[in-house]
GROMACS .gro file of C-alpha atoms in nm:
model
  438
    1UNK     CA    1  -6.638  12.612   3.282
    2UNK     CA    2  -6.690  12.660   3.655
    3UNK     CA    3  -6.768  12.371   3.885
    4UNK     CA    4  -7.120  12.500   3.955
    5UNK     CA    5  -7.211  12.504   3.583
    6UNK     CA    6  -7.066  12.159   3.537
    7UNK     CA    7  -7.273  12.021   3.825
    8UNK     CA    8  -7.583  12.188   3.682
    9UNK     CA    9  -7.530  11.993   3.359
   10UNK     CA   10  -7.433  11.662   3.516
   11UNK     CA   11  -7.722  11.626   3.762
   12UNK     CA   12  -8.005  11.615   3.501
   13UNK     CA   13  -7.794  11.376   3.291
   14UNK     CA   14  -7.741  11.143   3.586
   15UNK     CA   15  -8.113  11.161   3.660
   16UNK     CA   16  -8.186  11.057   3.301
   17UNK     CA   17  -7.951  10.756   3.306
   18UNK     CA   18  -8.075  10.656   3.652
   19UNK     CA   19  -8.438  10.679   3.541
   20UNK     CA   20  -8.378  10.456   3.239
   21UNK     CA   21  -8.195  10.203   3.457
   22UNK     CA   22  -8.476  10.201   3.714
   23UNK     CA   23  -8.734  10.161   3.438
   24UNK     CA   24  -8.544   9.860   3.306
   25UNK     CA   25  -8.533   9.700   3.652
   26UNK     CA   26  -8.910   9.747   3.692
   27UNK     CA   27  -8.963   9.588   3.349
   28UNK     CA   28  -8.760   9.285   3.456
   29UNK     CA   29  -8.957   9.254   3.780
   30UNK     CA   30  -9.283   9.261   3.586
   31UNK     CA   31  -9.150   8.999   3.343
   32UNK     CA   32  -9.020   8.743   3.594
   33UNK     CA   33  -9.357   8.699   3.760
   34UNK     CA   34  -9.419   8.985   4.001
   35UNK     CA   35  -9.771   9.059   3.883
   36UNK     CA   36  -9.838   9.361   4.095
   37UNK     CA   37 -10.012   9.634   3.898
   38UNK     CA   38  -9.741   9.868   4.020
   39UNK     CA   39  -9.463   9.672   3.846
   40UNK     CA   40  -9.675   9.615   3.535
   41UNK     CA   41  -9.692   9.984   3.445
   42UNK     CA   42  -9.437  10.178   3.646
   43UNK     CA   43  -9.159  10.143   3.385
   44UNK     CA   44  -9.353  10.363   3.144
   45UNK     CA   45  -9.415  10.622   3.415
   46UNK     CA   46  -9.042  10.627   3.489
   47UNK     CA   47  -8.966  10.665   3.118
   48UNK     CA   48  -9.203  10.961   3.116
   49UNK     CA   49  -8.985  11.128   3.380
   50UNK     CA   50  -8.678  11.039   3.173
   51UNK     CA   51  -8.842  11.203   2.870
   52UNK     CA   52  -8.915  11.516   3.075
   53UNK     CA   53  -8.551  11.529   3.180
   54UNK     CA   54  -8.450  11.514   2.810
   55UNK     CA   55  -8.685  11.804   2.737
   56UNK     CA   56  -8.540  11.998   3.031
   57UNK     CA   57  -8.181  11.936   2.913
   58UNK     CA   58  -8.278  12.044   2.560
   59UNK     CA   59  -8.449  12.356   2.694
   60UNK     CA   60  -8.139  12.450   2.895
   61UNK     CA   61  -7.917  12.386   2.590
   62UNK     CA   62  -8.114  12.641   2.388
   63UNK     CA   63  -8.017  12.503   2.046
   64UNK     CA   64  -8.043  12.190   1.833
   65UNK     CA   65  -7.790  12.115   1.557
   66UNK     CA   66  -7.823  11.818   1.323
   67UNK     CA   67  -7.589  11.845   1.023
   68UNK     CA   68  -7.275  11.958   1.205
   69UNK     CA   69  -7.349  11.782   1.532
   70UNK     CA   70  -7.033  11.611   1.658
   71UNK     CA   71  -7.236  11.319   1.803
   72UNK     CA   72  -7.452  11.276   1.491
   73UNK     CA   73  -7.313  10.933   1.395
   74UNK     CA   74  -7.361  10.793   1.744
   75UNK     CA   75  -7.715  10.932   1.766
   76UNK     CA   76  -7.804  10.785   1.426
   77UNK     CA   77  -7.672  10.449   1.548
   78UNK     CA   78  -7.918  10.456   1.838
   79UNK     CA   79  -8.196  10.550   1.594
   80UNK     CA   80  -8.110  10.248   1.379
   81UNK     CA   81  -8.125  10.030   1.690
   82UNK     CA   82  -8.465  10.182   1.767
   83UNK     CA   83  -8.580  10.089   1.416
   84UNK     CA   84  -8.480   9.725   1.462
   85UNK     CA   85  -8.655   9.712   1.801
   86UNK     CA   86  -8.968   9.868   1.655
   87UNK     CA   87  -8.964   9.611   1.372
   88UNK     CA   88  -8.939   9.331   1.625
   89UNK     CA   89  -9.232   9.480   1.818
   90UNK     CA   90  -9.440   9.502   1.498
   91UNK     CA   91  -9.380   9.133   1.426
   92UNK     CA   92  -9.548   9.055   1.761
   93UNK     CA   93  -9.871   9.232   1.660
   94UNK     CA   94 -10.157   9.009   1.545
   95UNK     CA   95 -10.243   9.236   1.251
   96UNK     CA   96  -9.890   9.201   1.110
   97UNK     CA   97  -9.891   8.827   1.174
   98UNK     CA   98 -10.216   8.795   0.979
   99UNK     CA   99 -10.047   8.964   0.682
  100UNK     CA  100  -9.735   8.745   0.710
  101UNK     CA  101  -9.855   8.397   0.819
  102UNK     CA  102  -9.495   8.270   0.848
  103UNK     CA  103  -9.459   8.485   1.161
  104UNK     CA  104  -9.730   8.291   1.345
  105UNK     CA  105  -9.498   7.995   1.384
  106UNK     CA  106  -9.280   8.206   1.615
  107UNK     CA  107  -9.566   8.362   1.807
  108UNK     CA  108  -9.430   8.259   2.147
  109UNK     CA  109  -9.095   8.421   2.071
  110UNK     CA  110  -9.258   8.746   1.959
  111UNK     CA  111  -9.489   8.754   2.261
  112UNK     CA  112  -9.204   8.687   2.504
  113UNK     CA  113  -8.992   8.974   2.381
  114UNK     CA  114  -9.270   9.214   2.281
  115UNK     CA  115  -9.248   9.424   2.597
  116UNK     CA  116  -8.868   9.435   2.576
  117UNK     CA  117  -8.881   9.543   2.210
  118UNK     CA  118  -9.121   9.828   2.288
  119UNK     CA  119  -8.912   9.935   2.584
  120UNK     CA  120  -8.590   9.921   2.379
  121UNK     CA  121  -8.750  10.130   2.103
  122UNK     CA  122  -8.845  10.410   2.341
  123UNK     CA  123  -8.510  10.401   2.521
  124UNK     CA  124  -8.304  10.407   2.199
  125UNK     CA  125  -8.504  10.707   2.072
  126UNK     CA  126  -8.441  10.888   2.402
  127UNK     CA  127  -8.069  10.804   2.379
  128UNK     CA  128  -8.054  10.944   2.025
  129UNK     CA  129  -8.236  11.264   2.125
  130UNK     CA  130  -8.016  11.333   2.425
  131UNK     CA  131  -7.702  11.272   2.218
  132UNK     CA  132  -7.823  11.524   1.961
  133UNK     CA  133  -7.888  11.774   2.242
  134UNK     CA  134  -7.553  11.717   2.413
  135UNK     CA  135  -7.369  11.731   2.081
  136UNK     CA  136  -7.538  12.062   2.001
  137UNK     CA  137  -7.472  12.209   2.346
  138UNK     CA  138  -7.112  12.095   2.391
  139UNK     CA  139  -6.957  12.146   2.050
  140UNK     CA  140  -6.608  12.161   2.203
  141UNK     CA  141  -6.513  11.980   2.522
  142UNK     CA  142  -6.180  11.914   2.687
  143UNK     CA  143  -6.316  11.586   2.822
  144UNK     CA  144  -6.638  11.392   2.747
  145UNK     CA  145  -6.940  11.467   2.961
  146UNK     CA  146  -7.145  11.213   3.160
  147UNK     CA  147  -7.387  11.130   2.878
  148UNK     CA  148  -7.107  11.089   2.627
  149UNK     CA  149  -6.910  10.864   2.862
  150UNK     CA  150  -7.220  10.654   2.924
  151UNK     CA  151  -7.359  10.620   2.569
  152UNK     CA  152  -7.059  10.670   2.340
  153UNK     CA  153  -6.723  10.590   2.498
  154UNK     CA  154  -6.622  10.220   2.482
  155UNK     CA  155  -6.970  10.134   2.356
  156UNK     CA  156  -6.856   9.811   2.188
  157UNK     CA  157  -6.703   9.689   2.514
  158UNK     CA  158  -7.022   9.773   2.703
  159UNK     CA  159  -7.235   9.588   2.448
  160UNK     CA  160  -7.004   9.286   2.468
  161UNK     CA  161  -7.044   9.287   2.847
  162UNK     CA  162  -7.424   9.302   2.832
  163UNK     CA  163  -7.481   8.921   2.831
  164UNK     CA  164  -7.276   8.881   3.148
  165UNK     CA  165  -7.439   9.185   3.305
  166UNK     CA  166  -7.788   9.055   3.228
  167UNK     CA  167  -7.694   8.711   3.361
  168UNK     CA  168  -7.557   8.857   3.682
  169UNK     CA  169  -7.859   9.083   3.726
  170UNK     CA  170  -8.098   8.798   3.649
  171UNK     CA  171  -7.932   8.540   3.872
  172UNK     CA  172  -7.833   8.755   4.167
  173UNK     CA  173  -8.051   9.066   4.172
  174UNK     CA  174  -8.377   8.969   4.002
  175UNK     CA  175  -8.389   8.616   4.146
  176UNK     CA  176  -8.325   8.758   4.494
  177UNK     CA  177  -8.597   9.022   4.459
  178UNK     CA  178  -8.835   8.759   4.319
  179UNK     CA  179  -8.769   8.536   4.621
  180UNK     CA  180  -8.816   8.821   4.868
  181UNK     CA  181  -9.142   8.926   4.699
  182UNK     CA  182  -9.290   8.576   4.710
  183UNK     CA  183  -9.192   8.537   5.075
  184UNK     CA  184  -9.482   8.776   5.145
  185UNK     CA  185  -9.729   8.558   4.952
  186UNK     CA  186  -9.920   8.241   5.022
  187UNK     CA  187  -9.732   8.041   4.757
  188UNK     CA  188  -9.768   7.666   4.799
  189UNK     CA  189  -9.672   7.420   4.524
  190UNK     CA  190  -9.640   7.699   4.266
  191UNK     CA  191  -9.561   8.072   4.310
  192UNK     CA  192  -9.863   8.299   4.329
  193UNK     CA  193  -9.923   8.662   4.417
  194UNK     CA  194 -10.172   8.620   4.700
  195UNK     CA  195 -10.022   8.872   4.942
  196UNK     CA  196 -10.032   8.771   5.311
  197UNK     CA  197  -9.800   9.034   5.459
  198UNK     CA  198  -9.569   8.905   5.732
  199UNK     CA  199  -9.767   8.585   5.783
  200UNK     CA  200  -9.490   8.358   5.656
  201UNK     CA  201  -9.233   8.527   5.881
  202UNK     CA  202  -9.459   8.502   6.186
  203UNK     CA  203  -9.498   8.132   6.120
  204UNK     CA  204  -9.123   8.097   6.064
  205UNK     CA  205  -9.020   8.258   6.391
  206UNK     CA  206  -9.285   8.067   6.585
  207UNK     CA  207  -9.135   7.737   6.465
  208UNK     CA  208  -8.914   7.545   6.710
  209UNK     CA  209  -8.754   7.372   6.413
  210UNK     CA  210  -8.630   7.706   6.275
  211UNK     CA  211  -8.487   7.812   6.612
  212UNK     CA  212  -8.308   7.477   6.638
  213UNK     CA  213  -8.161   7.517   6.290
  214UNK     CA  214  -8.035   7.867   6.378
  215UNK     CA  215  -7.877   7.735   6.699
  216UNK     CA  216  -7.704   7.452   6.512
  217UNK     CA  217  -7.575   7.690   6.246
  218UNK     CA  218  -7.439   7.925   6.514
  219UNK     CA  219  -7.255   7.641   6.688
  220UNK     CA  220  -7.122   7.500   6.362
  221UNK     CA  221  -7.028   7.844   6.231
  222UNK     CA  222  -6.843   7.973   6.537
  223UNK     CA  223  -6.652   7.649   6.589
  224UNK     CA  224  -6.575   7.609   6.220
  225UNK     CA  225  -6.449   7.966   6.196
  226UNK     CA  226  -6.221   7.939   6.499
  227UNK     CA  227  -6.082   7.591   6.439
  228UNK     CA  228  -6.041   7.631   6.062
  229UNK     CA  229  -5.835   7.946   6.105
  230UNK     CA  230  -5.632   7.810   6.397
  231UNK     CA  231  -5.555   7.467   6.253
  232UNK     CA  232  -5.503   7.600   5.900
  233UNK     CA  233  -5.261   7.868   6.019
  234UNK     CA  234  -5.068   7.629   6.244
  235UNK     CA  235  -5.026   7.376   5.963
  236UNK     CA  236  -4.916   7.654   5.727
  237UNK     CA  237  -4.665   7.785   5.984
  238UNK     CA  238  -4.519   7.436   6.028
  239UNK     CA  239  -4.488   7.379   5.653
  240UNK     CA  240  -4.328   7.722   5.615
  241UNK     CA  241  -4.030   7.604   5.821
  242UNK     CA  242  -3.876   7.435   5.513
  243UNK     CA  243  -4.005   7.099   5.629
  244UNK     CA  244  -3.884   6.787   5.451
  245UNK     CA  245  -4.142   6.625   5.226
  246UNK     CA  246  -4.336   6.950   5.229
  247UNK     CA  247  -4.504   6.872   4.895
  248UNK     CA  248  -4.617   6.533   5.025
  249UNK     CA  249  -4.766   6.676   5.342
  250UNK     CA  250  -4.932   6.959   5.151
  251UNK     CA  251  -5.092   6.709   4.914
  252UNK     CA  252  -5.213   6.493   5.203
  253UNK     CA  253  -5.368   6.787   5.386
  254UNK     CA  254  -5.528   6.930   5.074
  255UNK     CA  255  -5.663   6.602   4.934
  256UNK     CA  256  -5.990   6.600   5.137
  257UNK     CA  257  -6.085   6.934   4.978
  258UNK     CA  258  -6.099   6.758   4.641
  259UNK     CA  259  -6.385   6.538   4.767
  260UNK     CA  260  -6.747   6.643   4.750
  261UNK     CA  261  -6.938   6.710   5.070
  262UNK     CA  262  -7.154   6.405   5.003
  263UNK     CA  263  -6.850   6.175   4.986
  264UNK     CA  264  -6.702   6.340   5.296
  265UNK     CA  265  -7.030   6.300   5.483
  266UNK     CA  266  -7.061   5.932   5.393
  267UNK     CA  267  -6.700   5.861   5.490
  268UNK     CA  268  -6.741   6.022   5.829
  269UNK     CA  269  -7.077   5.856   5.876
  270UNK     CA  270  -6.895   5.524   5.852
  271UNK     CA  271  -6.608   5.640   6.075
  272UNK     CA  272  -6.844   5.759   6.349
  273UNK     CA  273  -7.083   5.466   6.320
  274UNK     CA  274  -7.069   5.261   6.643
  275UNK     CA  275  -7.120   4.933   6.457
  276UNK     CA  276  -6.807   4.948   6.239
  277UNK     CA  277  -6.632   5.278   6.309
  278UNK     CA  278  -6.407   5.418   6.581
  279UNK     CA  279  -6.615   5.273   6.866
  280UNK     CA  280  -6.604   4.924   6.713
  281UNK     CA  281  -6.226   4.939   6.664
  282UNK     CA  282  -6.153   5.063   7.018
  283UNK     CA  283  -6.382   4.801   7.174
  284UNK     CA  284  -6.209   4.529   6.973
  285UNK     CA  285  -5.888   4.633   7.151
  286UNK     CA  286  -6.043   4.543   7.486
  287UNK     CA  287  -6.206   4.869   7.596
  288UNK     CA  288  -6.559   4.732   7.614
  289UNK     CA  289  -6.704   5.034   7.793
  290UNK     CA  290  -6.579   5.283   7.533
  291UNK     CA  291  -6.862   5.486   7.377
  292UNK     CA  292  -6.818   5.719   7.079
  293UNK     CA  293  -7.131   5.775   6.874
  294UNK     CA  294  -7.177   6.151   6.823
  295UNK     CA  295  -7.408   6.109   6.523
  296UNK     CA  296  -7.654   5.915   6.738
  297UNK     CA  297  -7.649   6.158   7.031
  298UNK     CA  298  -7.883   6.454   6.985
  299UNK     CA  299  -7.678   6.670   7.223
  300UNK     CA  300  -7.349   6.648   7.030
  301UNK     CA  301  -7.451   6.549   6.678
  302UNK     CA  302  -7.362   6.892   6.538
  303UNK     CA  303  -7.004   6.841   6.658
  304UNK     CA  304  -6.983   6.518   6.461
  305UNK     CA  305  -7.080   6.714   6.152
  306UNK     CA  306  -6.827   6.982   6.247
  307UNK     CA  307  -6.544   6.727   6.252
  308UNK     CA  308  -6.623   6.620   5.897
  309UNK     CA  309  -6.636   6.983   5.782
  310UNK     CA  310  -6.302   7.064   5.943
  311UNK     CA  311  -6.139   6.754   5.793
  312UNK     CA  312  -6.242   6.860   5.445
  313UNK     CA  313  -6.186   7.235   5.458
  314UNK     CA  314  -5.883   7.286   5.682
  315UNK     CA  315  -5.635   7.181   5.411
  316UNK     CA  316  -5.757   7.452   5.178
  317UNK     CA  317  -5.731   7.713   5.454
  318UNK     CA  318  -5.376   7.589   5.514
  319UNK     CA  319  -5.287   7.652   5.149
  320UNK     CA  320  -5.426   8.006   5.163
  321UNK     CA  321  -5.231   8.080   5.478
  322UNK     CA  322  -4.915   7.922   5.337
  323UNK     CA  323  -4.941   8.142   5.028
  324UNK     CA  324  -4.972   8.446   5.255
  325UNK     CA  325  -4.671   8.341   5.463
  326UNK     CA  326  -4.460   8.288   5.152
  327UNK     CA  327  -4.543   8.645   5.053
  328UNK     CA  328  -4.377   8.786   5.366
  329UNK     CA  329  -4.041   8.944   5.290
  330UNK     CA  330  -3.754   8.733   5.427
  331UNK     CA  331  -3.582   9.050   5.548
  332UNK     CA  332  -3.854   9.081   5.813
  333UNK     CA  333  -3.764   8.742   5.954
  334UNK     CA  334  -3.395   8.828   5.951
  335UNK     CA  335  -3.458   9.161   6.127
  336UNK     CA  336  -3.671   8.989   6.392
  337UNK     CA  337  -3.397   8.732   6.459
  338UNK     CA  338  -3.131   9.005   6.484
  339UNK     CA  339  -3.347   9.197   6.733
  340UNK     CA  340  -3.394   8.881   6.936
  341UNK     CA  341  -3.774   8.876   6.898
  342UNK     CA  342  -3.917   8.529   6.974
  343UNK     CA  343  -4.080   8.356   6.679
  344UNK     CA  344  -4.425   8.350   6.838
  345UNK     CA  345  -4.410   8.726   6.894
  346UNK     CA  346  -4.298   8.775   6.534
  347UNK     CA  347  -4.606   8.590   6.415
  348UNK     CA  348  -4.849   8.770   6.644
  349UNK     CA  349  -4.714   9.126   6.623
  350UNK     CA  350  -4.572   9.139   6.268
  351UNK     CA  351  -4.669   8.853   6.039
  352UNK     CA  352  -5.040   8.818   6.117
  353UNK     CA  353  -5.112   9.194   6.080
  354UNK     CA  354  -4.931   9.188   5.744
  355UNK     CA  355  -5.150   8.895   5.635
  356UNK     CA  356  -5.472   9.088   5.695
  357UNK     CA  357  -5.592   9.060   5.329
  358UNK     CA  358  -5.535   8.684   5.339
  359UNK     CA  359  -5.735   8.650   5.659
  360UNK     CA  360  -6.018   8.858   5.511
  361UNK     CA  361  -6.033   8.636   5.202
  362UNK     CA  362  -6.023   8.325   5.419
  363UNK     CA  363  -6.301   8.454   5.644
  364UNK     CA  364  -6.525   8.520   5.344
  365UNK     CA  365  -6.465   8.170   5.207
  366UNK     CA  366  -6.531   8.005   5.544
  367UNK     CA  367  -6.844   8.215   5.602
  368UNK     CA  368  -6.983   8.121   5.260
  369UNK     CA  369  -6.933   7.753   5.340
  370UNK     CA  370  -7.099   7.792   5.680
  371UNK     CA  371  -7.414   7.961   5.550
  372UNK     CA  372  -7.478   7.704   5.278
  373UNK     CA  373  -7.390   7.391   5.479
  374UNK     CA  374  -7.636   7.127   5.365
  375UNK     CA  375  -7.462   6.834   5.197
  376UNK     CA  376  -7.275   6.723   5.508
  377UNK     CA  377  -7.592   6.719   5.717
  378UNK     CA  378  -7.790   6.522   5.458
  379UNK     CA  379  -7.510   6.270   5.399
  380UNK     CA  380  -7.434   6.211   5.767
  381UNK     CA  381  -7.763   6.241   5.954
  382UNK     CA  382  -8.041   6.365   5.722
  383UNK     CA  383  -8.118   6.612   6.000
  384UNK     CA  384  -8.142   6.349   6.271
  385UNK     CA  385  -8.165   6.212   6.528
  386UNK     CA  386  -8.511   6.359   6.497
  387UNK     CA  387  -8.446   6.722   6.404
  388UNK     CA  388  -8.137   6.770   6.625
  389UNK     CA  389  -7.898   6.843   6.334
  390UNK     CA  390  -8.134   7.064   6.136
  391UNK     CA  391  -7.974   7.365   5.960
  392UNK     CA  392  -8.138   7.660   5.775
  393UNK     CA  393  -8.045   7.536   5.426
  394UNK     CA  394  -8.214   7.201   5.494
  395UNK     CA  395  -8.516   7.380   5.642
  396UNK     CA  396  -8.550   7.580   5.319
  397UNK     CA  397  -8.514   7.272   5.099
  398UNK     CA  398  -8.763   7.065   5.298
  399UNK     CA  399  -9.033   7.331   5.290
  400UNK     CA  400  -8.985   7.422   4.926
  401UNK     CA  401  -8.965   7.073   4.777
  402UNK     CA  402  -9.093   6.822   5.034
  403UNK     CA  403  -9.366   7.018   5.213
  404UNK     CA  404  -9.454   7.206   4.890
  405UNK     CA  405  -9.471   7.533   5.081
  406UNK     CA  406  -9.277   7.778   4.868
  407UNK     CA  407  -9.381   8.082   5.073
  408UNK     CA  408  -9.231   7.941   5.393
  409UNK     CA  409  -8.915   7.834   5.211
  410UNK     CA  410  -8.880   8.178   5.055
  411UNK     CA  411  -8.922   8.342   5.396
  412UNK     CA  412  -8.652   8.122   5.547
  413UNK     CA  413  -8.411   8.188   5.260
  414UNK     CA  414  -8.479   8.562   5.289
  415UNK     CA  415  -8.386   8.551   5.658
  416UNK     CA  416  -8.063   8.375   5.563
  417UNK     CA  417  -7.992   8.658   5.319
  418UNK     CA  418  -8.067   8.920   5.585
  419UNK     CA  419  -7.831   8.752   5.832
  420UNK     CA  420  -7.553   8.761   5.572
  421UNK     CA  421  -7.617   9.128   5.494
  422UNK     CA  422  -7.615   9.221   5.863
  423UNK     CA  423  -7.260   9.088   5.887
  424UNK     CA  424  -7.140   9.184   5.539
  425UNK     CA  425  -7.255   9.547   5.509
  426UNK     CA  426  -7.082   9.684   5.823
  427UNK     CA  427  -6.770   9.485   5.737
  428UNK     CA  428  -6.764   9.613   5.378
  429UNK     CA  429  -6.824   9.969   5.496
  430UNK     CA  430  -6.537   9.954   5.745
  431UNK     CA  431  -6.303   9.782   5.498
  432UNK     CA  432  -6.362   9.990   5.186
  433UNK     CA  433  -6.435  10.308   5.381
  434UNK     CA  434  -6.097  10.281   5.552
  435UNK     CA  435  -5.928  10.217   5.220
  436UNK     CA  436  -6.106  10.513   5.059
  437UNK     CA  437  -6.017  10.760   5.333
  438UNK     CA  438  -5.682  10.605   5.417
   0.00000   0.00000   0.00000
């Protein structure tokens, strides 16, 4: 079979699978609370296009075989699944419930899954039809086609993975889309679909509190990124020199990472408190003019929070770097010593470039911690003095739960997501694009 004929077959099949997937996503959006008329009915329109693609594929096949069809068993399996789904849908109908009163006790269950049962019935019938068509068209194949790979091969594994797939889609994709949708509404205490356009975003970017939180996050993020990498790598390089009591030092450096951010914040709140912290101890030694109260100074309060964050997270970065250093072949070190290359040049020109995957992993971990920084701020300053240590995560929490303004909180969280995507998408494109074409 020539490549052109193969592409002619694959494209309608991909369109069919893509249409069913898109219809399922629209059904989920309509179910989770996006009440737009568009999302309420569009899944059936998409399934109509999927049905037309099945008709087109059948028309191009030119024949339909049932008895000797090589995919008959798989197609009958999808028909059985359609029967079960249709039965479930019938149980949700009031006429059937009136005949079988025992079903009324589970009315909420039937009503919840009624739309899914109807959708599953239609989809399973379409799957069975297209398998019959493909089995009739491709009676002998050297390798399975796209439809067969999607609906037949490793089907048990795919079904077993469905709960995790649905959970991931529900938690990450659907919840994100739900949040973005309601950021364009006037939701207050409870979500509602009163569309206000970009009103929430206009209010967000006209807020001095939001600008202050962005500034604090930028300062905390840049400093945390630089110092975490530098200190973590230096500690790892020192421990990699076969230091005595290496296990003891590694445990000491890593121990703060085992503490929660709340505990870390409280500890450093006490340490930096002028009444019984560092300032109190130094003044007791005779330095009466010594002043060290960063948590009470609006100009440097974010740096007090930064110190606590570095104390907790640097040990973990050290362990990641140490693992990367231990993965460097010892022959490289021997060759560098033979060539008379100074150790610092060996690190900069040889070792660090070889540890690129470790640095990428470390950067992702640090960036995730920076974006969601909240616990440290609440434990140390609660956003004070005034609003001088405000961060985006606290802004979102305050508006969603304290100010009972869900729309504003959703808008702020959406902007946090956009900021992450702006950094992540170009990086992922460069990283995986280089690997693909390399």
